[in-house]
Amino acid sequence: MKHSIFFIIITFSTSCFCQKADSLTPEELTLAFIKDYYEWNEYAFRTDRGNGSNDAEIERNYRKIIRKYCIPQKDYQGITFGSESSHHPEYEKIVTTDSKESKVIIKTHFNDPNHPYSIADWEYHFLFIKGKWLLEEVYYIAEEAKYKAL
């Protein structure tokens, strides 16, 4: 009896977690992506030896982020990371949300006060597919141009 109740509780909590993840808003997903990207960048920079010895693991962890947030079969550009992450949960803030039916564009502004040269604007494009929001692309905004950044 105890094992059955335990199994039911575990199954219910796992089911609720998946439903919660599937029901996140584009704004919540954007903030979660920023956090995960930042943590990945920190890991990649810490473990990079400059000789390619950890490249496969770094890319494998990046792919996990892509699968977690993005549309299925998302093609992404080569990975880049550095001593200063392109995204940071403390310094990148949502500026606007533009919703049109099954598409949402979240605009953010990144400004690291510790590095005055670290200022950037980003767009996160989400699509509503099979009952949940998925990240289609992240764009770096430079003046009037947009550059794919995933």
PDB file of C-alpha atoms in Angstrom:
ATOM      1  CA  MET A   1       0.000   0.000   0.000  1.00  0.00           C
ATOM      2  CA  LYS A   2       2.777   2.446   0.930  1.00  0.00           C
ATOM      3  CA  HIS A   3       4.556   1.743  -2.368  1.00  0.00           C
ATOM      4  CA  SER A   4       1.355   2.387  -4.345  1.00  0.00           C
ATOM      5  CA  ILE A   5       0.792   5.743  -2.644  1.00  0.00           C
ATOM      6  CA  PHE A   6       4.437   6.692  -3.159  1.00  0.00           C
ATOM      7  CA  PHE A   7       4.178   5.765  -6.853  1.00  0.00           C
ATOM      8  CA  ILE A   8       0.996   7.818  -7.235  1.00  0.00           C
ATOM      9  CA  ILE A   9       2.589  10.836  -5.540  1.00  0.00           C
ATOM     10  CA  ILE A  10       5.732  10.614  -7.716  1.00  0.00           C
ATOM     11  CA  THR A  11       3.660  10.150 -10.885  1.00  0.00           C
ATOM     12  CA  PHE A  12       1.377  13.069  -9.978  1.00  0.00           C
ATOM     13  CA  SER A  13       4.254  15.427  -9.122  1.00  0.00           C
ATOM     14  CA  THR A  14       6.134  14.514 -12.313  1.00  0.00           C
ATOM     15  CA  SER A  15       2.967  15.011 -14.339  1.00  0.00           C
ATOM     16  CA  CYS A  16       2.375  18.408 -12.707  1.00  0.00           C
ATOM     17  CA  PHE A  17       5.964  19.477 -13.395  1.00  0.00           C
ATOM     18  CA  CYS A  18       5.622  18.621 -17.093  1.00  0.00           C
ATOM     19  CA  GLN A  19       2.288  20.394 -17.320  1.00  0.00           C
ATOM     20  CA  LYS A  20       3.777  23.440 -15.585  1.00  0.00           C
ATOM     21  CA  ALA A  21       6.756  23.512 -17.972  1.00  0.00           C
ATOM     22  CA  ASP A  22       4.411  23.175 -20.941  1.00  0.00           C
ATOM     23  CA  SER A  23       2.227  26.003 -19.673  1.00  0.00           C
ATOM     24  CA  LEU A  24       4.955  28.605 -19.185  1.00  0.00           C
ATOM     25  CA  THR A  25       4.361  31.936 -20.867  1.00  0.00           C
ATOM     26  CA  PRO A  26       6.807  33.283 -23.452  1.00  0.00           C
ATOM     27  CA  GLU A  27       8.002  35.791 -20.838  1.00  0.00           C
ATOM     28  CA  GLU A  28       8.696  33.024 -18.319  1.00  0.00           C
ATOM     29  CA  LEU A  29      10.427  30.948 -20.989  1.00  0.00           C
ATOM     30  CA  THR A  30      12.586  33.913 -22.000  1.00  0.00           C
ATOM     31  CA  LEU A  31      13.768  34.444 -18.434  1.00  0.00           C
ATOM     32  CA  ALA A  32      14.391  30.699 -17.981  1.00  0.00           C
ATOM     33  CA  PHE A  33      16.340  30.565 -21.268  1.00  0.00           C
ATOM     34  CA  ILE A  34      18.483  33.535 -20.206  1.00  0.00           C
ATOM     35  CA  LYS A  35      19.299  31.793 -16.914  1.00  0.00           C
ATOM     36  CA  ASP A  36      20.089  28.452 -18.571  1.00  0.00           C
ATOM     37  CA  TYR A  37      22.195  30.114 -21.277  1.00  0.00           C
ATOM     38  CA  TYR A  38      24.137  32.073 -18.673  1.00  0.00           C
ATOM     39  CA  GLU A  39      24.818  28.927 -16.628  1.00  0.00           C
ATOM     40  CA  TRP A  40      25.914  27.081 -19.777  1.00  0.00           C
ATOM     41  CA  ASN A  41      28.259  29.929 -20.775  1.00  0.00           C
ATOM     42  CA  GLU A  42      29.801  29.949 -17.302  1.00  0.00           C
ATOM     43  CA  TYR A  43      30.308  26.162 -17.441  1.00  0.00           C
ATOM     44  CA  ALA A  44      31.739  26.314 -20.970  1.00  0.00           C
ATOM     45  CA  PHE A  45      34.176  29.104 -20.139  1.00  0.00           C
ATOM     46  CA  ARG A  46      35.302  27.421 -16.892  1.00  0.00           C
ATOM     47  CA  THR A  47      35.910  24.042 -18.496  1.00  0.00           C
ATOM     48  CA  ASP A  48      37.317  25.115 -21.874  1.00  0.00           C
ATOM     49  CA  ARG A  49      40.951  24.255 -22.142  1.00  0.00           C
ATOM     50  CA  GLY A  50      41.547  26.038 -25.435  1.00  0.00           C
ATOM     51  CA  ASN A  51      42.668  22.760 -26.990  1.00  0.00           C
ATOM     52  CA  GLY A  52      39.285  21.334 -27.945  1.00  0.00           C
ATOM     53  CA  SER A  53      39.393  18.630 -25.275  1.00  0.00           C
ATOM     54  CA  ASN A  54      35.973  19.574 -23.871  1.00  0.00           C
ATOM     55  CA  ASP A  55      34.280  20.872 -27.042  1.00  0.00           C
ATOM     56  CA  ALA A  56      32.008  17.836 -27.435  1.00  0.00           C
ATOM     57  CA  GLU A  57      30.672  18.103 -23.875  1.00  0.00           C
ATOM     58  CA  ILE A  58      30.193  21.868 -24.165  1.00  0.00           C
ATOM     59  CA  GLU A  59      28.230  21.431 -27.390  1.00  0.00           C
ATOM     60  CA  ARG A  60      26.208  18.530 -25.932  1.00  0.00           C
ATOM     61  CA  ASN A  61      25.122  20.792 -23.064  1.00  0.00           C
ATOM     62  CA  TYR A  62      24.205  23.559 -25.516  1.00  0.00           C
ATOM     63  CA  ARG A  63      22.095  21.083 -27.502  1.00  0.00           C
ATOM     64  CA  LYS A  64      20.199  20.286 -24.291  1.00  0.00           C
ATOM     65  CA  ILE A  65      19.192  23.948 -24.031  1.00  0.00           C
ATOM     66  CA  ILE A  66      18.119  23.977 -27.690  1.00  0.00           C
ATOM     67  CA  ARG A  67      15.967  20.849 -27.189  1.00  0.00           C
ATOM     68  CA  LYS A  68      14.484  22.228 -23.981  1.00  0.00           C
ATOM     69  CA  TYR A  69      13.285  25.547 -25.442  1.00  0.00           C
ATOM     70  CA  CYS A  70      13.257  25.373 -29.224  1.00  0.00           C
ATOM     71  CA  ILE A  71      11.078  24.071 -31.998  1.00  0.00           C
ATOM     72  CA  PRO A  72      11.806  20.445 -33.004  1.00  0.00           C
ATOM     73  CA  GLN A  73      14.790  19.937 -35.313  1.00  0.00           C
ATOM     74  CA  LYS A  74      16.062  23.456 -34.650  1.00  0.00           C
ATOM     75  CA  ASP A  75      19.195  24.130 -36.661  1.00  0.00           C
ATOM     76  CA  TYR A  76      21.544  26.276 -34.651  1.00  0.00           C
ATOM     77  CA  GLN A  77      24.726  28.089 -35.501  1.00  0.00           C
ATOM     78  CA  GLY A  78      28.071  27.115 -34.075  1.00  0.00           C
ATOM     79  CA  ILE A  79      28.406  27.656 -30.356  1.00  0.00           C
ATOM     80  CA  THR A  80      30.153  30.692 -28.918  1.00  0.00           C
ATOM     81  CA  PHE A  81      30.930  31.511 -25.319  1.00  0.00           C
ATOM     82  CA  GLY A  82      33.290  33.784 -23.479  1.00  0.00           C
ATOM     83  CA  SER A  83      34.363  35.341 -20.229  1.00  0.00           C
ATOM     84  CA  GLU A  84      31.251  37.547 -20.378  1.00  0.00           C
ATOM     85  CA  SER A  85      28.009  35.818 -21.301  1.00  0.00           C
ATOM     86  CA  SER A  86      25.767  37.283 -24.009  1.00  0.00           C
ATOM     87  CA  HIS A  87      22.810  36.731 -21.665  1.00  0.00           C
ATOM     88  CA  HIS A  88      22.667  37.274 -17.903  1.00  0.00           C
ATOM     89  CA  PRO A  89      19.634  36.839 -15.616  1.00  0.00           C
ATOM     90  CA  GLU A  90      20.501  39.930 -13.580  1.00  0.00           C
ATOM     91  CA  TYR A  91      21.303  42.271 -16.454  1.00  0.00           C
ATOM     92  CA  GLU A  92      18.936  41.288 -19.265  1.00  0.00           C
ATOM     93  CA  LYS A  93      15.384  42.546 -18.816  1.00  0.00           C
ATOM     94  CA  ILE A  94      12.203  42.188 -20.835  1.00  0.00           C
ATOM     95  CA  VAL A  95      11.286  45.476 -22.503  1.00  0.00           C
ATOM     96  CA  THR A  96       8.216  44.600 -24.607  1.00  0.00           C
ATOM     97  CA  THR A  97       6.007  41.699 -25.617  1.00  0.00           C
ATOM     98  CA  ASP A  98       4.312  41.678 -29.013  1.00  0.00           C
ATOM     99  CA  SER A  99       1.611  38.996 -29.441  1.00  0.00           C
ATOM    100  CA  LYS A 100      -0.046  37.998 -32.708  1.00  0.00           C
ATOM    101  CA  GLU A 101      -2.191  34.851 -32.555  1.00  0.00           C
ATOM    102  CA  SER A 102       0.271  31.946 -32.329  1.00  0.00           C
ATOM    103  CA  LYS A 103       3.453  34.043 -32.417  1.00  0.00           C
ATOM    104  CA  VAL A 104       5.040  36.179 -29.702  1.00  0.00           C
ATOM    105  CA  ILE A 105       8.129  38.374 -29.901  1.00  0.00           C
ATOM    106  CA  ILE A 106       9.820  39.273 -26.630  1.00  0.00           C
ATOM    107  CA  LYS A 107      12.299  42.153 -26.779  1.00  0.00           C
ATOM    108  CA  THR A 108      14.971  42.395 -24.103  1.00  0.00           C
ATOM    109  CA  HIS A 109      17.728  44.821 -23.243  1.00  0.00           C
ATOM    110  CA  PHE A 110      21.052  43.672 -21.786  1.00  0.00           C
ATOM    111  CA  ASN A 111      23.170  46.131 -19.842  1.00  0.00           C
ATOM    112  CA  ASP A 112      25.928  44.911 -17.539  1.00  0.00           C
ATOM    113  CA  PRO A 113      26.866  47.800 -15.214  1.00  0.00           C
ATOM    114  CA  ASN A 114      30.226  46.131 -14.511  1.00  0.00           C
ATOM    115  CA  HIS A 115      31.119  46.274 -18.208  1.00  0.00           C
ATOM    116  CA  PRO A 116      29.814  49.462 -19.844  1.00  0.00           C
ATOM    117  CA  TYR A 117      30.574  48.066 -23.322  1.00  0.00           C
ATOM    118  CA  SER A 118      28.197  45.121 -22.660  1.00  0.00           C
ATOM    119  CA  ILE A 119      24.967  46.560 -24.019  1.00  0.00           C
ATOM    120  CA  ALA A 120      22.740  44.588 -26.383  1.00  0.00           C
ATOM    121  CA  ASP A 121      19.169  44.283 -27.570  1.00  0.00           C
ATOM    122  CA  TRP A 122      17.622  40.895 -28.289  1.00  0.00           C
ATOM    123  CA  GLU A 123      14.424  39.475 -29.747  1.00  0.00           C
ATOM    124  CA  TYR A 124      13.051  36.089 -28.731  1.00  0.00           C
ATOM    125  CA  HIS A 125      10.576  34.687 -31.274  1.00  0.00           C
ATOM    126  CA  PHE A 126       8.121  32.079 -29.961  1.00  0.00           C
ATOM    127  CA  LEU A 127       5.569  29.927 -31.764  1.00  0.00           C
ATOM    128  CA  PHE A 128       2.609  28.165 -30.155  1.00  0.00           C
ATOM    129  CA  ILE A 129       2.880  24.534 -31.281  1.00  0.00           C
ATOM    130  CA  LYS A 130       0.916  21.567 -29.953  1.00  0.00           C
ATOM    131  CA  GLY A 131      -0.301  23.405 -26.889  1.00  0.00           C
ATOM    132  CA  LYS A 132       2.948  25.022 -25.775  1.00  0.00           C
ATOM    133  CA  TRP A 133       5.257  27.919 -26.587  1.00  0.00           C
ATOM    134  CA  LEU A 134       8.533  27.018 -28.290  1.00  0.00           C
ATOM    135  CA  LEU A 135      11.454  29.254 -29.128  1.00  0.00           C
ATOM    136  CA  GLU A 136      11.818  29.660 -32.880  1.00  0.00           C
ATOM    137  CA  GLU A 137      14.854  31.964 -32.865  1.00  0.00           C
ATOM    138  CA  VAL A 138      16.804  34.528 -30.871  1.00  0.00           C
ATOM    139  CA  TYR A 139      17.992  37.600 -32.753  1.00  0.00           C
ATOM    140  CA  TYR A 140      20.713  40.066 -31.860  1.00  0.00           C
ATOM    141  CA  ILE A 141      19.503  43.537 -32.835  1.00  0.00           C
ATOM    142  CA  ALA A 142      22.066  45.968 -34.226  1.00  0.00           C
ATOM    143  CA  GLU A 143      20.636  49.283 -35.383  1.00  0.00           C
ATOM    144  CA  GLU A 144      18.086  48.253 -38.051  1.00  0.00           C
ATOM    145  CA  ALA A 145      19.451  44.732 -38.653  1.00  0.00           C
ATOM    146  CA  LYS A 146      18.657  41.407 -36.981  1.00  0.00           C
ATOM    147  CA  TYR A 147      21.157  38.586 -36.719  1.00  0.00           C
ATOM    148  CA  LYS A 148      20.323  35.000 -35.789  1.00  0.00           C
ATOM    149  CA  ALA A 149      21.943  34.247 -32.464  1.00  0.00           C
ATOM    150  CA  LEU A 150      21.150  30.616 -31.665  1.00  0.00           C
TER     151      LEU A 150
END
